[in-house]
GROMACS .gro file of C-alpha atoms in nm:
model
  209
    1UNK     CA    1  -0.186   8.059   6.428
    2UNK     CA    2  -0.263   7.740   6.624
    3UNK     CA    3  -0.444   7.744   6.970
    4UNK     CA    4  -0.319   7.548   7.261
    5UNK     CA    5  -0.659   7.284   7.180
    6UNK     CA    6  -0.537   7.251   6.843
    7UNK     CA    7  -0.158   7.205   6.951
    8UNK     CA    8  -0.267   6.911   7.099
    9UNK     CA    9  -0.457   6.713   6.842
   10UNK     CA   10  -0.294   6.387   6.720
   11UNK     CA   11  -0.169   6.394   6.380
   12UNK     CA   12  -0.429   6.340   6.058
   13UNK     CA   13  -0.705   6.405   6.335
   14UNK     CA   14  -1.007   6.473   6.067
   15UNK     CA   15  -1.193   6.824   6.214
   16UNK     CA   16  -1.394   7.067   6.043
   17UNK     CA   17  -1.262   7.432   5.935
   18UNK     CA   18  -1.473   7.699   5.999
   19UNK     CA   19  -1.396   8.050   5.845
   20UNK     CA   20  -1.378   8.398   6.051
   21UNK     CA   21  -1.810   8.374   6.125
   22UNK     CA   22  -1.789   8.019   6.240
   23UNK     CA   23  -1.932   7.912   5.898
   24UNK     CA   24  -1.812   7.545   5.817
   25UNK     CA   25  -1.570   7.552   5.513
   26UNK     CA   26  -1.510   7.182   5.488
   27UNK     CA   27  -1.389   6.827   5.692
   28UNK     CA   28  -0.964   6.879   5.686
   29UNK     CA   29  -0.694   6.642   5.829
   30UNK     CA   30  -0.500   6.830   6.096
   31UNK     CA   31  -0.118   6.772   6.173
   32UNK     CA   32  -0.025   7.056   6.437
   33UNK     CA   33   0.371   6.872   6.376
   34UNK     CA   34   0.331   7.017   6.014
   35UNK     CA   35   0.420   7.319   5.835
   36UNK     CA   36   0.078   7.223   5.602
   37UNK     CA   37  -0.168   7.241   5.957
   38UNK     CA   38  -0.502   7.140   5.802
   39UNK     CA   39  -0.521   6.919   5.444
   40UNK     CA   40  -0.854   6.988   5.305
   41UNK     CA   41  -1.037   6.648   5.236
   42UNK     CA   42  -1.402   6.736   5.153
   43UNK     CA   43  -1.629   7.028   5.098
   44UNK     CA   44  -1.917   6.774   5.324
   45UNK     CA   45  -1.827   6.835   5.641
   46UNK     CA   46  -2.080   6.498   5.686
   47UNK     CA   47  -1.836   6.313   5.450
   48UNK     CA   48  -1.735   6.019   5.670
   49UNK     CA   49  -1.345   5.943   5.520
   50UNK     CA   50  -1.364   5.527   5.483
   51UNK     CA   51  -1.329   5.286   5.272
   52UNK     CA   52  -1.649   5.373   5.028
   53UNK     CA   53  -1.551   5.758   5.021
   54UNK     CA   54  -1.129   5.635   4.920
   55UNK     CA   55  -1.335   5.397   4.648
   56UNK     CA   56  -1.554   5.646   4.496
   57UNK     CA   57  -1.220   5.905   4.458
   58UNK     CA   58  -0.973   5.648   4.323
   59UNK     CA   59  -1.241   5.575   4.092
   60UNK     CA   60  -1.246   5.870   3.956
   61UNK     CA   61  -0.932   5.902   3.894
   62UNK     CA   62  -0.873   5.570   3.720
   63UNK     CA   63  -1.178   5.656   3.511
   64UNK     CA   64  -0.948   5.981   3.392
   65UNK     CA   65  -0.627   5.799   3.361
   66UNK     CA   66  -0.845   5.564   3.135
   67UNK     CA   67  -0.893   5.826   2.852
   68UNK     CA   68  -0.502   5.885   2.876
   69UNK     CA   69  -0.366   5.533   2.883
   70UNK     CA   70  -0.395   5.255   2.712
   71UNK     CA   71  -0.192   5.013   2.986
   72UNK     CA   72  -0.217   5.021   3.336
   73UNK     CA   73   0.087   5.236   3.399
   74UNK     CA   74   0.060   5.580   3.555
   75UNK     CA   75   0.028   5.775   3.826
   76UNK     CA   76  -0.317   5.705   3.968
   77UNK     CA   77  -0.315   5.965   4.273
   78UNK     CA   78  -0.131   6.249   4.251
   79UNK     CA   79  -0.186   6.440   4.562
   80UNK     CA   80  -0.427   6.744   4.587
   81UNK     CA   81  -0.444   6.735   4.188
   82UNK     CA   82  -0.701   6.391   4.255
   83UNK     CA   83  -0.854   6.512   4.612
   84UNK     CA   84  -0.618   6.277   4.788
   85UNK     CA   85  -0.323   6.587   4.956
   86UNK     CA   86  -0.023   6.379   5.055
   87UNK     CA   87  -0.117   6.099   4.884
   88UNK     CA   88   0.100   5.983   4.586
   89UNK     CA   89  -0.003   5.643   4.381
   90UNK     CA   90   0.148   5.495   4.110
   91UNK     CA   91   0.065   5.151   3.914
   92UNK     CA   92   0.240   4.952   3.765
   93UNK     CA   93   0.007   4.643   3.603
   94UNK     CA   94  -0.117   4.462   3.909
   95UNK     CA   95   0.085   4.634   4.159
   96UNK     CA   96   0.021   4.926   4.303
   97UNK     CA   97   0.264   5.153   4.543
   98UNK     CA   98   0.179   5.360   4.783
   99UNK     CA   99   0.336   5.734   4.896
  100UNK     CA  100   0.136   5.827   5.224
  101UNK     CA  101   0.259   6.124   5.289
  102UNK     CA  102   0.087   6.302   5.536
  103UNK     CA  103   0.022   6.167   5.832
  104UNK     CA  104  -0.441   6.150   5.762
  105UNK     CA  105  -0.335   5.912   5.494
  106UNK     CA  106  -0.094   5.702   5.748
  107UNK     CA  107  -0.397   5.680   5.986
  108UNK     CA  108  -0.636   5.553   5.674
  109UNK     CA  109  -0.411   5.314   5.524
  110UNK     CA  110  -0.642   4.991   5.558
  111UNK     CA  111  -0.940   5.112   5.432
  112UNK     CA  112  -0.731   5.327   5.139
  113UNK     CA  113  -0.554   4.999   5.076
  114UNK     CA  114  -0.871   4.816   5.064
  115UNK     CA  115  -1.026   5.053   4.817
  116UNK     CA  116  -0.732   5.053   4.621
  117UNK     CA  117  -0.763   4.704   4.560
  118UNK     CA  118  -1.112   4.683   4.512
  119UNK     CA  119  -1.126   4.993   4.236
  120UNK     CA  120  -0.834   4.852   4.033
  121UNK     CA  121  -0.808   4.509   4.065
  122UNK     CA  122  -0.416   4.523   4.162
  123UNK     CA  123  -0.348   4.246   4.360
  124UNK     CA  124  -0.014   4.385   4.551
  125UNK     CA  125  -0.015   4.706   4.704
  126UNK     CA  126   0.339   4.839   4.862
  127UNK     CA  127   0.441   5.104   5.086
  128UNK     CA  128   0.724   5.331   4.988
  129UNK     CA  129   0.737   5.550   5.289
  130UNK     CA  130   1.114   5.747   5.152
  131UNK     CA  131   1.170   6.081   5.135
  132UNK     CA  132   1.207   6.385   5.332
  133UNK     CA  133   0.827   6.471   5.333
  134UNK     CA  134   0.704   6.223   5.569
  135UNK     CA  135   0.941   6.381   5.809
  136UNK     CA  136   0.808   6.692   5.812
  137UNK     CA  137   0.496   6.518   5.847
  138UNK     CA  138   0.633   6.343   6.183
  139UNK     CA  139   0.645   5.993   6.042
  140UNK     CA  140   0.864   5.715   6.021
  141UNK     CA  141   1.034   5.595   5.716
  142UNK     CA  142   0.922   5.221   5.691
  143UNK     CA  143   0.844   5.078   5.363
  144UNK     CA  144   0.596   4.748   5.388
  145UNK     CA  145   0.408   4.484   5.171
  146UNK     CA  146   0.048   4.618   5.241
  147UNK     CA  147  -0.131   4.328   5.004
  148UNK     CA  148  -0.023   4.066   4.834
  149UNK     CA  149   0.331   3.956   4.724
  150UNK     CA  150   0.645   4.177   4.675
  151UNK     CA  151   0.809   4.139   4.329
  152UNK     CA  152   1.158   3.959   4.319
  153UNK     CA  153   1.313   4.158   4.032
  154UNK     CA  154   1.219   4.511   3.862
  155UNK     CA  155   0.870   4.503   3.691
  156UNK     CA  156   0.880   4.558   3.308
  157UNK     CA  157   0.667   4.861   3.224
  158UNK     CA  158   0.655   4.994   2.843
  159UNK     CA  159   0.651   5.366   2.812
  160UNK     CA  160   0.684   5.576   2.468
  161UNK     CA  161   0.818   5.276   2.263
  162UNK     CA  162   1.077   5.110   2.492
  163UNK     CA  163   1.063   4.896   2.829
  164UNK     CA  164   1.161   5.057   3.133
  165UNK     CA  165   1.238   4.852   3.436
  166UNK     CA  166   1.090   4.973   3.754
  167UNK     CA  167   1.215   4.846   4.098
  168UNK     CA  168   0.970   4.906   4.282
  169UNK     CA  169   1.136   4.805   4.622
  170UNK     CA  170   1.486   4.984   4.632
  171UNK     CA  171   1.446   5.217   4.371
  172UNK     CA  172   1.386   5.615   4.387
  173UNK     CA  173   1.024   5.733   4.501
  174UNK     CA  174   0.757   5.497   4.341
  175UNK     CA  175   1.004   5.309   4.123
  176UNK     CA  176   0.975   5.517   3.826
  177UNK     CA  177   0.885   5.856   3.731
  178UNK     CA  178   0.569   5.854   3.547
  179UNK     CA  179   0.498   6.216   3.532
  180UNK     CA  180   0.805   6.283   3.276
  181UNK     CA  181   0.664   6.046   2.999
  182UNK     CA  182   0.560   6.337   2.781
  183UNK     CA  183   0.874   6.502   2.861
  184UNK     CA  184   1.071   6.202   2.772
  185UNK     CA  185   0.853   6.221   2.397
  186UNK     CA  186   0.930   6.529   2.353
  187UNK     CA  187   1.294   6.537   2.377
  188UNK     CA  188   1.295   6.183   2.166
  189UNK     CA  189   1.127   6.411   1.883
  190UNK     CA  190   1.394   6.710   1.940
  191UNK     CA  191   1.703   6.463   1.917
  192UNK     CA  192   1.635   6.227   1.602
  193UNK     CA  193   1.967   6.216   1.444
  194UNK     CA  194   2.132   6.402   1.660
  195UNK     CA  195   2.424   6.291   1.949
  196UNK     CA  196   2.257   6.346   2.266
  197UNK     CA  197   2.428   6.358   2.630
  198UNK     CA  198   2.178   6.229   2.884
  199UNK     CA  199   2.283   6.375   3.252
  200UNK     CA  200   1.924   6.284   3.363
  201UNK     CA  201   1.957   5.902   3.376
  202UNK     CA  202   1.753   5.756   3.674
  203UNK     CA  203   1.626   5.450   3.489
  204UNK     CA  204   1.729   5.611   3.127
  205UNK     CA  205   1.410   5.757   3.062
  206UNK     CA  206   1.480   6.037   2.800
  207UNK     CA  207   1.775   5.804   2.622
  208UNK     CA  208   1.541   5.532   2.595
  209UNK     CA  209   1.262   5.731   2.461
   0.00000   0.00000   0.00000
């Protein structure tokens, strides 16, 4: 239950949580609009959330997706799984594109962008700001360029032996849905030989696999 002083705090106001003794539990990202109140950012509830503390967690992350991949295709932040809740960020070579969606992450998107750009070496970062979440989250739903140069057509991106075509501007989510590759390999490996009906077909990922 919220208190009238906490009613009132902006959304993605960074405050610590303290348990039932007062003792500090760690720095969160409070949205009294949401049905998520607090987002838990950091156990340091010193940790001051700019553009050094987004570069040292992205890195991390890429670091991981680097024993996975061997192209620089994948979802780099996926939410509270990389320390980043609300935050969703796939790449796609030198582009990058960005899901902020909670409203701590809307507040932070220069120095996030910045450290995005900086970690990975993308040089175009976009904003896909669809979906019902950032809603909930009391925010509006306008996509922008946030660096660099918007693509003019879909970007190629090879997954599990064929070339997907990602449009990244007008297409569902991020463009692409990453986190079925191994899904797509698997059922590839179930239906050799067979005649398969694909009612799944977004971008044709488990008929191309």
């Amino acid at each position: 239950v919220l208190d009238r002083r906490t009613k009132k705090l902006p959304g993605g106001t960074l405050a610590v949580l303290e348990d039932s003794a007062r003792v500090p539990m760690g720095l969160v990202a409070v949205n009294p609009a949401s049905k998520i109140a607090a987002r838990m950012l950091d156990a340091n509830v010193q940790a001051q959330v700019d553009q050094a503390w987004f570069e040292q967690r992205i890195a991390r992350a890429l670091a991981l997706r680097a024993q996975l991949y061997d192209a620089p295709f994948y979802r780099l932040i996926h939410a509270e799984a990389d320390g980043r809740p609300g935050v969703v960020i796939d790449r796609c070579g030198d582009t990058s594109v960005l899901q902020p969606n909670a409203a701590w992450a809307e507040a932070l998107l220069e120095p996030l962008t910045a450290a995005l750009l900086k970690v990975t070496g993308c040089t175009t970062v976009l904003k896909n700001a669809s979906g019902r979440t950032r809603g909930l989250e009391g925010l509006d739903d306008a996509s922008a360029v946030l660096a660099g140069t918007a693509p003019t057509a879909p970007v190629e991106v090879p997954m599990n032996g064929a070339t997907y075509m990602a449009d990244l501007l007008g297409g569902q989510k991020t463009g692409l849905f990453f986190d079925q590759r191994p899904n797509h390999a698997f059922a590839a490996g179930l239906s050799k030989g067979a005649r398969v009906l694909d009612v799944f077909a977004h971008v044709g990922g488990f008929s191309l696999a």
